[in-house]
Amino acid sequence: MSSPLRSQVLDLYKKLLYMGRDWPDGYTVFRDRCKQVFLKNKDLQDENKIKECLAKGDYVLKEIEALYKLKKYRTLKRRYESQE
């Protein structure tokens, strides 16, 4: 794997682990699943395949962000509705 792609992969992995801290099933479940997926694709050599996997990873990262924002929104909504 070339150096720029390697750094992108590592950066994605770190971001996913950071986002997984608040995972509903627990951090260890998220970390193990994330590690399993990255290890499954560790032998990829084709640059296009690596970029495709990076794009999927970015998509997953955005989905996790959206889930957390939705959870926060629902919590705030529930708090303010109970005050009325």
C-alpha atoms as a printed R data frame, in Angstrom:
   type eleno elety resid chain resno       x      y      z
1  ATOM     1    CA   MET     A     1   0.000  0.000  0.000
2  ATOM     2    CA   SER     A     2   1.377  3.389 -0.911
3  ATOM     3    CA   SER     A     3   2.126  5.924  1.784
4  ATOM     4    CA   PRO     A     4  -0.723  8.424  1.137
5  ATOM     5    CA   LEU     A     5  -3.302  5.640  1.089
6  ATOM     6    CA   ARG     A     6  -1.823  4.064  4.203
7  ATOM     7    CA   SER     A     7  -2.142  7.319  6.092
8  ATOM     8    CA   GLN     A     8  -5.741  7.696  4.898
9  ATOM     9    CA   VAL     A     9  -6.570  4.174  6.073
10 ATOM    10    CA   LEU     A    10  -4.995  4.772  9.476
11 ATOM    11    CA   ASP     A    11  -6.786  8.101  9.787
12 ATOM    12    CA   LEU     A    12 -10.122  6.469  8.978
13 ATOM    13    CA   TYR     A    13  -9.455  3.714 11.517
14 ATOM    14    CA   LYS     A    14  -8.658  6.265 14.236
15 ATOM    15    CA   LYS     A    15 -11.775  8.289 13.432
16 ATOM    16    CA   LEU     A    16 -13.962  5.197 13.564
17 ATOM    17    CA   LEU     A    17 -12.517  4.151 16.910
18 ATOM    18    CA   TYR     A    18 -13.093  7.652 18.267
19 ATOM    19    CA   MET     A    19 -16.695  7.652 17.066
20 ATOM    20    CA   GLY     A    20 -17.244  4.175 18.509
21 ATOM    21    CA   ARG     A    21 -16.818  5.357 22.093
22 ATOM    22    CA   ASP     A    22 -20.575  5.933 22.450
23 ATOM    23    CA   TRP     A    23 -21.696  2.852 20.535
24 ATOM    24    CA   PRO     A    24 -24.900  1.411 22.087
25 ATOM    25    CA   ASP     A    25 -23.546 -2.158 22.318
26 ATOM    26    CA   GLY     A    26 -20.337 -0.973 23.963
27 ATOM    27    CA   TYR     A    27 -16.952  0.172 22.772
28 ATOM    28    CA   THR     A    28 -15.353 -3.261 22.816
29 ATOM    29    CA   VAL     A    29 -17.985 -4.692 20.470
30 ATOM    30    CA   PHE     A    30 -17.501 -1.781 18.064
31 ATOM    31    CA   ARG     A    31 -13.701 -1.960 18.268
32 ATOM    32    CA   ASP     A    32 -13.633 -5.715 17.642
33 ATOM    33    CA   ARG     A    33 -15.971 -5.452 14.660
34 ATOM    34    CA   CYS     A    34 -14.008 -2.545 13.207
35 ATOM    35    CA   LYS     A    35 -10.707 -4.367 13.651
36 ATOM    36    CA   GLN     A    36 -12.143 -7.486 12.021
37 ATOM    37    CA   VAL     A    37 -13.197 -5.541  8.916
38 ATOM    38    CA   PHE     A    38  -9.852 -3.786  8.594
39 ATOM    39    CA   LEU     A    39  -7.926 -7.039  9.015
40 ATOM    40    CA   LYS     A    40 -10.107 -8.704  6.382
41 ATOM    41    CA   ASN     A    41  -9.012 -6.088  3.848
42 ATOM    42    CA   LYS     A    42  -5.372 -5.766  4.920
43 ATOM    43    CA   ASP     A    43  -4.012 -7.604  1.871
44 ATOM    44    CA   LEU     A    44  -5.576 -5.323 -0.728
45 ATOM    45    CA   GLN     A    45  -2.998 -4.101 -3.235
46 ATOM    46    CA   ASP     A    46  -5.170 -2.521 -5.917
47 ATOM    47    CA   GLU     A    47  -5.336  1.235 -5.421
48 ATOM    48    CA   ASN     A    48  -8.885  1.461 -6.778
49 ATOM    49    CA   LYS     A    49 -10.132 -1.207 -4.362
50 ATOM    50    CA   ILE     A    50  -8.468  0.577 -1.456
51 ATOM    51    CA   LYS     A    51 -10.067  3.875 -2.458
52 ATOM    52    CA   GLU     A    52 -13.431  2.113 -2.764
53 ATOM    53    CA   CYS     A    53 -13.056  0.724  0.757
54 ATOM    54    CA   LEU     A    54 -12.063  4.167  2.026
55 ATOM    55    CA   ALA     A    55 -15.215  5.623  0.469
56 ATOM    56    CA   LYS     A    56 -17.330  2.954  2.197
57 ATOM    57    CA   GLY     A    57 -15.566  3.726  5.466
58 ATOM    58    CA   ASP     A    58 -16.276  7.448  5.106
59 ATOM    59    CA   TYR     A    59 -19.917  6.612  4.435
60 ATOM    60    CA   VAL     A    60 -20.077  4.496  7.609
61 ATOM    61    CA   LEU     A    61 -18.450  7.313  9.557
62 ATOM    62    CA   LYS     A    62 -21.076  9.788  8.350
63 ATOM    63    CA   GLU     A    63 -23.867  7.337  9.193
64 ATOM    64    CA   ILE     A    64 -22.550  6.928 12.733
65 ATOM    65    CA   GLU     A    65 -22.394 10.712 13.084
66 ATOM    66    CA   ALA     A    66 -25.987 10.986 11.894
67 ATOM    67    CA   LEU     A    67 -27.110  8.337 14.393
68 ATOM    68    CA   TYR     A    68 -25.453 10.178 17.263
69 ATOM    69    CA   LYS     A    69 -27.011 13.475 16.210
70 ATOM    70    CA   LEU     A    70 -30.422 11.833 15.974
71 ATOM    71    CA   LYS     A    71 -29.989 10.334 19.437
72 ATOM    72    CA   LYS     A    72 -29.035 13.729 20.836
73 ATOM    73    CA   TYR     A    73 -31.992 15.391 19.119
74 ATOM    74    CA   ARG     A    74 -34.455 12.815 20.453
75 ATOM    75    CA   THR     A    75 -33.066 13.187 23.966
76 ATOM    76    CA   LEU     A    76 -33.399 16.965 23.893
77 ATOM    77    CA   LYS     A    77 -36.878 16.741 22.415
78 ATOM    78    CA   ARG     A    78 -37.976 14.311 25.125
79 ATOM    79    CA   ARG     A    79 -36.599 16.587 27.872
80 ATOM    80    CA   TYR     A    80 -38.354 19.685 26.620
81 ATOM    81    CA   GLU     A    81 -41.631 17.890 25.904
82 ATOM    82    CA   SER     A    82 -41.772 16.598 29.475
83 ATOM    83    CA   GLN     A    83 -41.442 20.142 30.846
84 ATOM    84    CA   GLU     A    84 -44.574 21.403 29.111
